[in-house]
Short mmCIF file of C-alpha atoms and ligand atoms in Angstrom, two decimals:
data_model
loop_
_atom_site.label_atom_id
_atom_site.label_comp_id
_atom_site.label_asym_id
_atom_site.label_seq_id
_atom_site.Cartn_x
_atom_site.Cartn_y
_atom_site.Cartn_z
CA MET U 5 0.15 0.04 0.00
CA SER U 6 1.41 3.43 -1.04
CA LEU U 7 1.81 6.28 1.45
CA ASP U 8 -1.01 7.89 -0.47
CA ASP U 9 -3.42 5.06 0.15
CA GLU U 10 -2.48 5.30 3.84
CA LYS U 11 -3.39 9.20 3.81
CA ARG U 12 -6.62 8.29 2.18
CA LEU U 13 -7.44 5.64 4.79
CA ALA U 14 -6.48 7.93 7.89
CA ALA U 15 -8.69 10.58 6.08
CA GLU U 16 -11.56 8.33 5.72
CA ALA U 17 -11.67 7.29 9.37
CA ALA U 18 -11.50 10.75 10.52
CA ALA U 19 -14.18 11.81 8.36
CA GLU U 20 -16.41 9.30 10.37
CA LEU U 21 -16.15 11.82 13.46
CA VAL U 22 -17.89 14.52 11.46
CA GLU U 23 -21.67 14.75 12.10
CA SER U 24 -24.44 16.89 10.63
CA GLY U 25 -24.83 20.18 12.49
CA MET U 26 -21.32 20.25 13.46
CA THR U 27 -18.66 23.09 13.08
CA VAL U 28 -15.61 21.92 11.43
CA GLY U 29 -12.10 23.18 10.76
CA LEU U 30 -10.48 21.71 7.56
CA GLY U 31 -6.63 21.51 7.35
CA THR U 32 -4.45 21.71 4.28
CA GLY U 33 -2.16 19.37 2.49
CA SER U 34 -2.44 16.08 0.53
CA THR U 35 -4.02 14.24 3.40
CA VAL U 36 -6.81 16.56 3.70
CA ALA U 37 -7.38 16.43 0.20
CA HIS U 38 -8.61 12.92 0.71
CA LEU U 39 -10.59 14.01 3.78
CA LEU U 40 -12.74 16.36 1.83
CA PRO U 41 -14.43 14.03 -0.63
CA ALA U 42 -14.73 11.46 2.37
CA VAL U 43 -16.79 14.17 4.32
CA ALA U 44 -18.68 15.01 1.06
CA ARG U 45 -19.65 11.46 0.67
CA ARG U 46 -21.26 11.32 4.07
CA GLY U 47 -24.17 13.44 2.83
CA LEU U 48 -24.30 15.56 6.18
CA THR U 49 -26.61 18.54 6.74
CA ASP U 50 -26.02 21.75 8.39
CA LEU U 51 -22.34 21.69 8.38
CA ARG U 52 -20.55 25.02 9.14
CA CYS U 53 -16.85 24.79 8.08
CA VAL U 54 -13.87 27.13 7.96
CA ALA U 55 -10.91 26.32 5.75
CA THR U 56 -7.08 27.12 6.64
CA SER U 57 -6.19 27.61 3.16
CA VAL U 58 -7.51 29.04 -0.11
CA ALA U 59 -6.64 25.47 -1.83
CA THR U 60 -8.84 23.58 0.75
CA SER U 61 -11.59 26.26 0.44
CA GLU U 62 -11.66 25.85 -3.27
CA GLN U 63 -11.69 21.92 -3.09
CA ALA U 64 -14.40 21.94 -0.46
CA ARG U 65 -16.70 24.14 -2.17
CA SER U 66 -16.13 22.31 -5.42
CA LEU U 67 -17.49 19.10 -3.47
CA GLY U 68 -20.56 20.83 -2.01
CA ILE U 69 -19.25 21.42 1.38
CA PRO U 70 -19.90 24.99 2.65
CA VAL U 71 -17.04 27.07 3.61
CA GLU U 72 -17.29 30.36 5.55
CA GLU U 73 -14.96 32.99 6.63
CA PHE U 74 -13.47 32.34 10.24
CA ASN U 75 -14.83 35.60 11.72
CA SER U 76 -18.17 34.73 13.21
CA LEU U 77 -17.75 31.21 14.83
CA ASP U 78 -16.06 31.56 18.26
CA ARG U 79 -15.40 27.79 18.50
CA LEU U 80 -15.41 24.65 16.38
CA ASP U 81 -16.74 21.28 17.15
CA ILE U 82 -13.79 19.60 15.62
CA ALA U 83 -10.96 20.32 13.32
CA ILE U 84 -9.18 17.75 11.20
CA ASP U 85 -5.50 18.16 9.61
CA GLY U 86 -2.31 16.59 8.46
CA THR U 87 1.11 16.72 9.90
CA ASP U 88 4.68 16.79 8.58
CA GLU U 89 5.83 14.89 11.61
CA VAL U 90 4.71 13.76 14.98
CA THR U 91 6.58 12.53 18.14
CA PRO U 92 5.45 9.67 20.37
CA ASP U 93 4.46 12.51 22.89
CA GLY U 94 2.22 14.15 20.66
CA TRP U 95 4.28 17.21 19.46
CA LEU U 96 3.74 18.22 15.82
CA ILE U 97 5.77 20.00 13.12
CA LYS U 98 3.16 21.48 10.63
CA GLY U 99 3.54 24.12 7.93
CA GLY U 100 5.04 22.21 5.14
CA GLY U 101 2.38 23.62 3.02
CA GLY U 102 2.93 27.11 4.63
CA ALA U 103 -0.68 27.25 6.22
CA HIS U 104 0.45 26.83 9.79
CA LEU U 105 -0.73 30.13 11.08
CA ARG U 106 -4.27 29.39 9.98
CA GLU U 107 -3.92 25.77 10.98
CA LYS U 108 -2.98 26.67 14.57
CA ILE U 109 -5.63 29.20 15.13
CA VAL U 110 -8.23 26.59 13.70
CA ALA U 111 -6.67 23.90 15.88
CA ALA U 112 -6.78 26.06 19.05
CA ALA U 113 -10.54 26.88 18.47
CA ALA U 114 -11.54 23.36 18.16
CA ASP U 115 -12.88 21.16 21.03
CA ARG U 116 -11.23 18.26 19.36
CA PHE U 117 -8.27 18.43 17.02
CA ILE U 118 -7.75 15.28 15.02
CA VAL U 119 -4.45 14.70 13.44
CA ILE U 120 -4.19 12.41 10.33
CA GLY U 121 -1.14 10.93 8.43
CA ASP U 122 0.36 8.14 6.83
CA SER U 123 3.06 6.01 8.37
CA SER U 124 5.94 8.30 7.47
CA LYS U 125 4.70 10.88 9.89
CA PRO U 126 5.52 9.46 13.27
CA VAL U 127 9.09 9.93 14.27
CA GLU U 128 11.10 9.52 17.56
CA LYS U 129 12.83 12.91 17.05
CA PHE U 130 11.97 15.62 14.84
CA THR U 131 14.03 16.03 11.67
CA TRP U 132 12.10 18.72 9.72
CA PRO U 133 12.89 22.46 9.76
CA VAL U 134 10.39 24.34 11.61
CA PRO U 135 8.15 26.55 9.28
CA LEU U 136 7.75 29.98 10.27
CA GLU U 137 5.40 32.76 9.13
CA LEU U 138 7.04 36.38 9.41
CA PHE U 139 5.39 39.54 9.40
CA ALA U 140 6.22 41.41 6.31
CA PHE U 141 6.81 44.48 8.13
CA GLY U 142 10.41 44.89 9.24
CA LEU U 143 11.25 41.65 7.49
CA ALA U 144 15.08 42.49 7.11
CA SER U 145 15.28 43.42 10.89
CA THR U 146 13.45 40.04 11.82
CA LEU U 147 15.73 38.12 9.72
CA ALA U 148 18.76 39.76 11.18
CA ARG U 149 17.60 39.10 14.76
CA LEU U 150 16.72 35.46 13.90
CA GLY U 151 20.19 34.80 12.29
CA ASP U 152 21.37 32.26 9.79
CA ASP U 153 19.27 29.47 11.00
CA VAL U 154 16.32 31.09 9.36
CA THR U 155 15.81 31.37 5.68
CA VAL U 156 12.97 32.58 3.59
CA ARG U 157 11.43 29.71 1.88
CA PRO U 158 12.26 30.15 -1.80
CA ASP U 159 9.35 30.52 -4.61
CA THR U 160 6.69 30.54 -1.96
CA PRO U 161 3.92 33.29 -2.13
CA PRO U 162 2.78 35.20 0.75
CA SER U 163 0.34 33.70 3.03
CA PRO U 164 -3.33 34.86 2.80
CA ASP U 165 -2.72 37.02 5.77
CA GLY U 166 0.32 38.68 3.83
CA GLY U 167 2.99 36.74 5.94
CA VAL U 168 6.45 35.46 4.54
CA ILE U 169 6.97 31.93 4.79
CA ALA U 170 10.21 30.85 6.18
CA ASP U 171 12.16 27.87 7.83
CA TYR U 172 14.11 27.42 10.85
CA ARG U 173 17.08 24.99 10.61
CA GLY U 174 19.09 25.26 13.76
CA PRO U 175 19.46 23.49 17.10
CA GLY U 176 16.63 22.79 19.89
CA LEU U 177 14.40 20.31 18.25
CA ASP U 178 14.93 17.92 20.95
CA ASP U 179 13.35 20.50 23.35
CA PRO U 180 10.26 21.68 21.25
CA ALA U 181 8.62 23.58 23.98
CA THR U 182 11.82 25.78 24.54
CA LEU U 183 12.38 26.34 20.77
CA ALA U 184 8.67 27.03 20.40
CA ALA U 185 8.96 29.71 23.24
CA ARG U 186 12.13 31.23 21.84
CA LEU U 187 10.78 31.40 18.17
CA GLU U 188 7.32 33.02 19.30
CA ALA U 189 9.35 35.54 21.51
CA ASP U 190 10.50 37.30 18.40
CA PRO U 191 8.09 40.17 17.69
CA GLY U 192 8.53 39.65 13.99
CA VAL U 193 7.36 35.95 14.06
CA ALA U 194 3.65 35.66 13.28
CA ALA U 195 3.60 31.87 13.83
CA GLN U 196 5.82 28.85 14.13
CA GLY U 197 5.22 25.42 13.07
CA LEU U 198 5.61 23.57 16.47
CA PHE U 199 2.20 22.48 17.82
CA PRO U 200 2.05 21.13 21.43
CA PRO U 201 0.23 18.15 22.59
CA SER U 202 -2.21 20.18 24.42
CA LEU U 203 -3.70 21.17 21.32
CA VAL U 204 -3.82 17.63 19.93
CA SER U 205 -6.63 15.32 20.89
CA GLU U 206 -6.21 12.10 18.86
CA ILE U 207 -3.81 11.02 16.02
CA PHE U 208 -4.91 8.80 13.22
CA VAL U 209 -2.06 7.03 11.66
CA ALA U 210 -2.51 4.46 8.87
CA ARG U 211 0.11 1.62 8.48
CA GLY U 212 -0.93 -0.56 5.42
CA LYS U 213 -4.68 -1.21 5.94
CA ASP U 214 -4.85 -0.44 9.65
CA VAL U 215 -5.44 2.90 11.15
CA GLU U 216 -3.96 3.44 14.60
CA ARG U 217 -5.65 5.76 16.92
CA THR U 218 -3.64 7.52 19.65
CA THR U 219 -5.47 9.65 22.04
CA ILE U 220 -3.10 12.59 23.24
CA GLY U 221 -5.37 14.94 25.31
C1 5RP J 325 0.37 22.27 5.63
C2 5RP J 325 0.53 21.34 6.72
C3 5RP J 325 0.36 20.05 6.33
O1 5RP J 325 -0.82 19.22 7.07
C4 5RP J 325 1.52 19.12 6.31
O2 5RP J 325 2.45 19.71 5.47
C5 5RP J 325 1.12 17.97 6.02
O3 5RP J 325 0.84 17.70 4.61
P1 5RP J 325 0.55 16.40 3.84
O4 5RP J 325 -0.93 16.10 4.11
O5 5RP J 325 0.37 17.00 2.34
O6 5RP J 325 1.53 15.29 4.00
O7 5RP J 325 0.91 21.58 7.79
O8 5RP J 325 0.95 23.76 6.21
#
């Protein structure tokens, strides 16, 4: 079974958690691209959904899933999203698609945040760079403070909020809480891609034909 098949299986399992009348946060990426048709096939009614990217919003609407701006809902019943890596204690690195600012806001608003992925996503220790979204205002000064460990991601358009997508490749990944606090402390950093276990409810990882579900918080 391919990793893409595993993404689909994890996504289909998570789609079963969505019920009519729910408020739903929709993540971004190739795993979520499998979630949206699975939700659409359920034929649910009275869903109110918010999307973490233009791509997700467009795909959802094309499938008949209603998507609204995230400005009137003050909470969500559930949010479902992919991840780049997940450690055994439930820390995530997200933002490979540069959507981590909106993804974190949506995850934080959700009563349940469900993470879906294929069998390549669980890792003993992080290896990915940590995605950042930087404010465009004062960008050169922010980059000067952050130093050589941070580079602007090449050929990447600004985020829907006008932010500049960058990546941190430096020390500290073995202590994500400290690194997250350090990155967030810079006023030029709008968001960083380390998501703490306190945000995560459950992780669905497909391995072959099986979907392993791990409850985090
Ligand atoms: C986008 C993300 C994605 O959830 C993450 O990159 C995983 O993507 P995929 O499902 O394509 O493997 O954080 O910003």
